[in-house]
């Protein structure tokens, strides 16, 4: 864009000065030299440098299950200094977990009601408990409300239910384990204790990223996982627990006020505000059809292990664009130097002009393909 802003003015200035020069010394070369300049300095090569490279990189990232909404996001990725991870559903695998229930055993009616309420939520813990409960008679709760960072409220068959964090349900904190508490007007009281399993790729990813970026892990759960996360991050990450959505947003803002360029990776629900506030926000999901308007991209869960490669790709993208621009500059300088001397005919210039564009496309394609093979194991 910066180059394009001055390109036309510079070209026209050179053309006019060249025409004046040959008008004084050899009028027969005026047409040949000025026409050759205007043809050989086609801005296509400059335009293609960024557009074609960005387009090809978006295609490569999409084939590897990172779907980015536009090309400027790639540029922002190359400037990231701090990566913030949500814990539940991001570092932990929402499909692998152990769930057990403690408390007053619910009767069949309460069990169906609880399952029906959890079925309305897309939170990873809700999905885990719903799967643990198993088959139930379909029930549609009334006055259903999901309060981000706290839990669920609903009314089923005239009974009010409250499901969520210990503070939300009982008014007391519980730091012993990741749990979802249950209460109802019928006197039901208990909690589901969930043991999450971290994705297999998490240790290597955090180790690799910590060498270049500052890391943070923020979670709405209690601090029971602190020892595990300290071990996983080798004590190099900032750990924040019991974080409401507003707290996550404020944390991102505090990092940005310190000059950090933040990449936020979350599940796209309770993290919507933080994803939108961050310089780049990725929602990780097991279903790429999930609608997550707050994020800059959607990453399928299976591609999470490629996160370091995705970030390196953004650096390669910038490097390839700069290389293409340098080639375009050299091409234009050499072409103009021959044209102003009257040594380049318009016909030859007309042949070289599209050739330069094709060359830029080949440089971009082969370089980005090479980067994809090196960083993302593309065959």
PDB file of N, CA and C in Angstrom, residues 205-256:
ATOM      1  N   UNK A 205       3.866 -28.329  22.912  1.00  0.00           N
ATOM      2  CA  UNK A 205       3.463 -27.022  22.386  1.00  0.00           C
ATOM      3  C   UNK A 205       3.881 -25.914  23.339  1.00  0.00           C
ATOM      4  N   UNK A 206       3.566 -26.084  24.634  1.00  0.00           N
ATOM      5  CA  UNK A 206       3.904 -25.053  25.611  1.00  0.00           C
ATOM      6  C   UNK A 206       5.409 -24.869  25.731  1.00  0.00           C
ATOM      7  N   UNK A 207       6.152 -25.965  25.639  1.00  0.00           N
ATOM      8  CA  UNK A 207       7.609 -25.867  25.708  1.00  0.00           C
ATOM      9  C   UNK A 207       8.161 -25.105  24.512  1.00  0.00           C
ATOM     10  N   UNK A 208       7.658 -25.425  23.322  1.00  0.00           N
ATOM     11  CA  UNK A 208       8.126 -24.755  22.109  1.00  0.00           C
ATOM     12  C   UNK A 208       7.777 -23.276  22.110  1.00  0.00           C
ATOM     13  N   UNK A 209       6.542 -22.954  22.471  1.00  0.00           N
ATOM     14  CA  UNK A 209       6.095 -21.567  22.435  1.00  0.00           C
ATOM     15  C   UNK A 209       6.768 -20.706  23.502  1.00  0.00           C
ATOM     16  N   UNK A 210       7.086 -21.314  24.657  1.00  0.00           N
ATOM     17  CA  UNK A 210       7.695 -20.544  25.746  1.00  0.00           C
ATOM     18  C   UNK A 210       9.090 -20.038  25.382  1.00  0.00           C
ATOM     19  N   UNK A 211       9.701 -20.623  24.360  1.00  0.00           N
ATOM     20  CA  UNK A 211      11.029 -20.194  23.934  1.00  0.00           C
ATOM     21  C   UNK A 211      10.982 -18.860  23.190  1.00  0.00           C
ATOM     22  N   UNK A 212       9.815 -18.492  22.678  1.00  0.00           N
ATOM     23  CA  UNK A 212       9.709 -17.266  21.879  1.00  0.00           C
ATOM     24  C   UNK A 212       8.674 -16.283  22.421  1.00  0.00           C
ATOM     25  N   UNK A 213       7.640 -16.822  23.083  1.00  0.00           N
ATOM     26  CA  UNK A 213       6.525 -15.978  23.525  1.00  0.00           C
ATOM     27  C   UNK A 213       6.364 -16.034  25.043  1.00  0.00           C
ATOM     28  N   UNK A 214       5.755 -14.995  25.589  1.00  0.00           N
ATOM     29  CA  UNK A 214       5.293 -15.053  26.967  1.00  0.00           C
ATOM     30  C   UNK A 214       3.927 -15.728  26.966  1.00  0.00           C
ATOM     31  N   UNK A 215       3.668 -16.559  27.992  1.00  0.00           N
ATOM     32  CA  UNK A 215       2.452 -17.371  28.025  1.00  0.00           C
ATOM     33  C   UNK A 215       1.628 -17.083  29.267  1.00  0.00           C
ATOM     34  N   UNK A 216       0.316 -17.221  29.124  1.00  0.00           N
ATOM     35  CA  UNK A 216      -0.610 -17.133  30.254  1.00  0.00           C
ATOM     36  C   UNK A 216      -1.687 -18.192  30.072  1.00  0.00           C
ATOM     37  N   UNK A 217      -2.173 -18.712  31.183  1.00  0.00           N
ATOM     38  CA  UNK A 217      -3.310 -19.631  31.173  1.00  0.00           C
ATOM     39  C   UNK A 217      -4.361 -19.045  32.106  1.00  0.00           C
ATOM     40  N   UNK A 218      -5.565 -18.792  31.577  1.00  0.00           N
ATOM     41  CA  UNK A 218      -6.642 -18.243  32.396  1.00  0.00           C
ATOM     42  C   UNK A 218      -7.814 -19.205  32.364  1.00  0.00           C
ATOM     43  N   UNK A 219      -8.466 -19.365  33.513  1.00  0.00           N
ATOM     44  CA  UNK A 219      -9.533 -20.352  33.615  1.00  0.00           C
ATOM     45  C   UNK A 219     -10.627 -19.881  34.558  1.00  0.00           C
ATOM     46  N   UNK A 220     -11.841 -20.268  34.235  1.00  0.00           N
ATOM     47  CA  UNK A 220     -12.959 -19.981  35.127  1.00  0.00           C
ATOM     48  C   UNK A 220     -13.071 -20.984  36.244  1.00  0.00           C
ATOM     49  N   UNK A 221     -12.292 -22.078  36.166  1.00  0.00           N
ATOM     50  CA  UNK A 221     -12.317 -23.108  37.208  1.00  0.00           C
ATOM     51  C   UNK A 221     -11.468 -22.682  38.398  1.00  0.00           C
ATOM     52  N   UNK A 222     -11.549 -23.485  39.464  1.00  0.00           N
ATOM     53  CA  UNK A 222     -10.742 -23.187  40.639  1.00  0.00           C
ATOM     54  C   UNK A 222      -9.279 -23.564  40.397  1.00  0.00           C
ATOM     55  N   UNK A 223      -8.457 -23.330  41.417  1.00  0.00           N
ATOM     56  CA  UNK A 223      -7.009 -23.487  41.258  1.00  0.00           C
ATOM     57  C   UNK A 223      -6.505 -24.904  41.503  1.00  0.00           C
ATOM     58  N   UNK A 224      -7.379 -25.897  41.468  1.00  0.00           N
ATOM     59  CA  UNK A 224      -6.952 -27.269  41.746  1.00  0.00           C
ATOM     60  C   UNK A 224      -5.942 -27.789  40.721  1.00  0.00           C
ATOM     61  N   UNK A 225      -5.950 -27.219  39.515  1.00  0.00           N
ATOM     62  CA  UNK A 225      -5.040 -27.672  38.461  1.00  0.00           C
ATOM     63  C   UNK A 225      -3.725 -26.899  38.444  1.00  0.00           C
ATOM     64  N   UNK A 226      -3.529 -26.003  39.404  1.00  0.00           N
ATOM     65  CA  UNK A 226      -2.304 -25.202  39.406  1.00  0.00           C
ATOM     66  C   UNK A 226      -1.030 -26.054  39.374  1.00  0.00           C
ATOM     67  N   UNK A 227      -0.892 -27.085  40.235  1.00  0.00           N
ATOM     68  CA  UNK A 227       0.341 -27.893  40.208  1.00  0.00           C
ATOM     69  C   UNK A 227       0.603 -28.521  38.839  1.00  0.00           C
ATOM     70  N   UNK A 228      -0.458 -29.046  38.206  1.00  0.00           N
ATOM     71  CA  UNK A 228      -0.278 -29.669  36.889  1.00  0.00           C
ATOM     72  C   UNK A 228       0.162 -28.649  35.843  1.00  0.00           C
ATOM     73  N   UNK A 229      -0.441 -27.454  35.887  1.00  0.00           N
ATOM     74  CA  UNK A 229      -0.100 -26.439  34.901  1.00  0.00           C
ATOM     75  C   UNK A 229       1.303 -25.879  35.121  1.00  0.00           C
ATOM     76  N   UNK A 230       1.715 -25.771  36.362  1.00  0.00           N
ATOM     77  CA  UNK A 230       3.086 -25.324  36.647  1.00  0.00           C
ATOM     78  C   UNK A 230       4.078 -26.314  36.060  1.00  0.00           C
ATOM     79  N   UNK A 231       3.753 -27.600  36.189  1.00  0.00           N
ATOM     80  CA  UNK A 231       4.620 -28.640  35.639  1.00  0.00           C
ATOM     81  C   UNK A 231       4.632 -28.590  34.118  1.00  0.00           C
ATOM     82  N   UNK A 232       3.455 -28.419  33.525  1.00  0.00           N
ATOM     83  CA  UNK A 232       3.351 -28.399  32.062  1.00  0.00           C
ATOM     84  C   UNK A 232       4.074 -27.207  31.444  1.00  0.00           C
ATOM     85  N   UNK A 233       4.052 -26.086  32.139  1.00  0.00           N
ATOM     86  CA  UNK A 233       4.651 -24.855  31.597  1.00  0.00           C
ATOM     87  C   UNK A 233       6.047 -24.595  32.154  1.00  0.00           C
ATOM     88  N   UNK A 234       6.546 -25.518  32.963  1.00  0.00           N
ATOM     89  CA  UNK A 234       7.857 -25.338  33.602  1.00  0.00           C
ATOM     90  C   UNK A 234       7.927 -24.033  34.396  1.00  0.00           C
ATOM     91  N   UNK A 235       6.787 -23.636  34.917  1.00  0.00           N
ATOM     92  CA  UNK A 235       6.732 -22.433  35.740  1.00  0.00           C
ATOM     93  C   UNK A 235       6.920 -21.143  34.969  1.00  0.00           C
ATOM     94  N   UNK A 236       6.835 -21.195  33.624  1.00  0.00           N
ATOM     95  CA  UNK A 236       7.089 -20.005  32.807  1.00  0.00           C
ATOM     96  C   UNK A 236       5.828 -19.233  32.445  1.00  0.00           C
ATOM     97  N   UNK A 237       4.665 -19.766  32.792  1.00  0.00           N
ATOM     98  CA  UNK A 237       3.411 -19.106  32.403  1.00  0.00           C
ATOM     99  C   UNK A 237       2.739 -18.448  33.602  1.00  0.00           C
ATOM    100  N   UNK A 238       2.039 -17.358  33.327  1.00  0.00           N
ATOM    101  CA  UNK A 238       1.204 -16.718  34.343  1.00  0.00           C
ATOM    102  C   UNK A 238      -0.101 -17.495  34.417  1.00  0.00           C
ATOM    103  N   UNK A 239      -0.508 -17.895  35.622  1.00  0.00           N
ATOM    104  CA  UNK A 239      -1.713 -18.701  35.808  1.00  0.00           C
ATOM    105  C   UNK A 239      -2.771 -17.887  36.538  1.00  0.00           C
ATOM    106  N   UNK A 240      -3.974 -17.844  35.965  1.00  0.00           N
ATOM    107  CA  UNK A 240      -5.087 -17.100  36.554  1.00  0.00           C
ATOM    108  C   UNK A 240      -6.293 -18.033  36.657  1.00  0.00           C
ATOM    109  N   UNK A 241      -6.892 -18.142  37.861  1.00  0.00           N
ATOM    110  CA  UNK A 241      -8.033 -19.033  38.068  1.00  0.00           C
ATOM    111  C   UNK A 241      -9.240 -18.233  38.569  1.00  0.00           C
ATOM    112  N   UNK A 242     -10.396 -18.908  38.579  1.00  0.00           N
ATOM    113  CA  UNK A 242     -11.653 -18.283  39.013  1.00  0.00           C
ATOM    114  C   UNK A 242     -11.924 -16.989  38.242  1.00  0.00           C
ATOM    115  N   UNK A 243     -11.646 -17.037  36.965  1.00  0.00           N
ATOM    116  CA  UNK A 243     -11.785 -15.854  36.117  1.00  0.00           C
ATOM    117  C   UNK A 243     -13.151 -15.815  35.433  1.00  0.00           C
ATOM    118  N   UNK A 244     -13.882 -14.766  35.670  1.00  0.00           N
ATOM    119  CA  UNK A 244     -15.136 -14.544  34.957  1.00  0.00           C
ATOM    120  C   UNK A 244     -14.801 -14.004  33.559  1.00  0.00           C
ATOM    121  N   UNK A 245     -15.756 -14.051  32.624  1.00  0.00           N
ATOM    122  CA  UNK A 245     -15.490 -13.500  31.280  1.00  0.00           C
ATOM    123  C   UNK A 245     -14.980 -12.066  31.317  1.00  0.00           C
ATOM    124  N   UNK A 246     -15.528 -11.264  32.216  1.00  0.00           N
ATOM    125  CA  UNK A 246     -15.072  -9.866  32.320  1.00  0.00           C
ATOM    126  C   UNK A 246     -13.627  -9.801  32.815  1.00  0.00           C
ATOM    127  N   UNK A 247     -13.247 -10.742  33.698  1.00  0.00           N
ATOM    128  CA  UNK A 247     -11.867 -10.777  34.197  1.00  0.00           C
ATOM    129  C   UNK A 247     -10.896 -11.117  33.062  1.00  0.00           C
ATOM    130  N   UNK A 248     -11.309 -12.059  32.212  1.00  0.00           N
ATOM    131  CA  UNK A 248     -10.457 -12.450  31.081  1.00  0.00           C
ATOM    132  C   UNK A 248     -10.252 -11.265  30.141  1.00  0.00           C
ATOM    133  N   UNK A 249     -11.327 -10.542  29.897  1.00  0.00           N
ATOM    134  CA  UNK A 249     -11.254  -9.364  29.037  1.00  0.00           C
ATOM    135  C   UNK A 249     -10.312  -8.327  29.630  1.00  0.00           C
ATOM    136  N   UNK A 250     -10.448  -8.061  30.916  1.00  0.00           N
ATOM    137  CA  UNK A 250      -9.610  -7.066  31.577  1.00  0.00           C
ATOM    138  C   UNK A 250      -8.147  -7.490  31.588  1.00  0.00           C
ATOM    139  N   UNK A 251      -7.908  -8.808  31.694  1.00  0.00           N
ATOM    140  CA  UNK A 251      -6.517  -9.301  31.693  1.00  0.00           C
ATOM    141  C   UNK A 251      -5.875  -9.044  30.330  1.00  0.00           C
ATOM    142  N   UNK A 252      -6.627  -9.304  29.255  1.00  0.00           N
ATOM    143  CA  UNK A 252      -6.108  -9.038  27.911  1.00  0.00           C
ATOM    144  C   UNK A 252      -5.800  -7.551  27.754  1.00  0.00           C
ATOM    145  N   UNK A 253      -6.702  -6.708  28.257  1.00  0.00           N
ATOM    146  CA  UNK A 253      -6.497  -5.263  28.163  1.00  0.00           C
ATOM    147  C   UNK A 253      -5.249  -4.837  28.928  1.00  0.00           C
ATOM    148  N   UNK A 254      -5.032  -5.434  30.103  1.00  0.00           N
ATOM    149  CA  UNK A 254      -3.860  -5.072  30.907  1.00  0.00           C
ATOM    150  C   UNK A 254      -2.561  -5.438  30.194  1.00  0.00           C
ATOM    151  N   UNK A 255      -2.572  -6.559  29.469  1.00  0.00           N
ATOM    152  CA  UNK A 255      -1.381  -6.950  28.710  1.00  0.00           C
ATOM    153  C   UNK A 255      -1.134  -5.975  27.567  1.00  0.00           C
ATOM    154  N   UNK A 256      -2.198  -5.577  26.899  1.00  0.00           N
ATOM    155  CA  UNK A 256      -2.057  -4.649  25.777  1.00  0.00           C
ATOM    156  C   UNK A 256      -1.587  -3.278  26.234  1.00  0.00           C
TER     157      UNK A 256
END
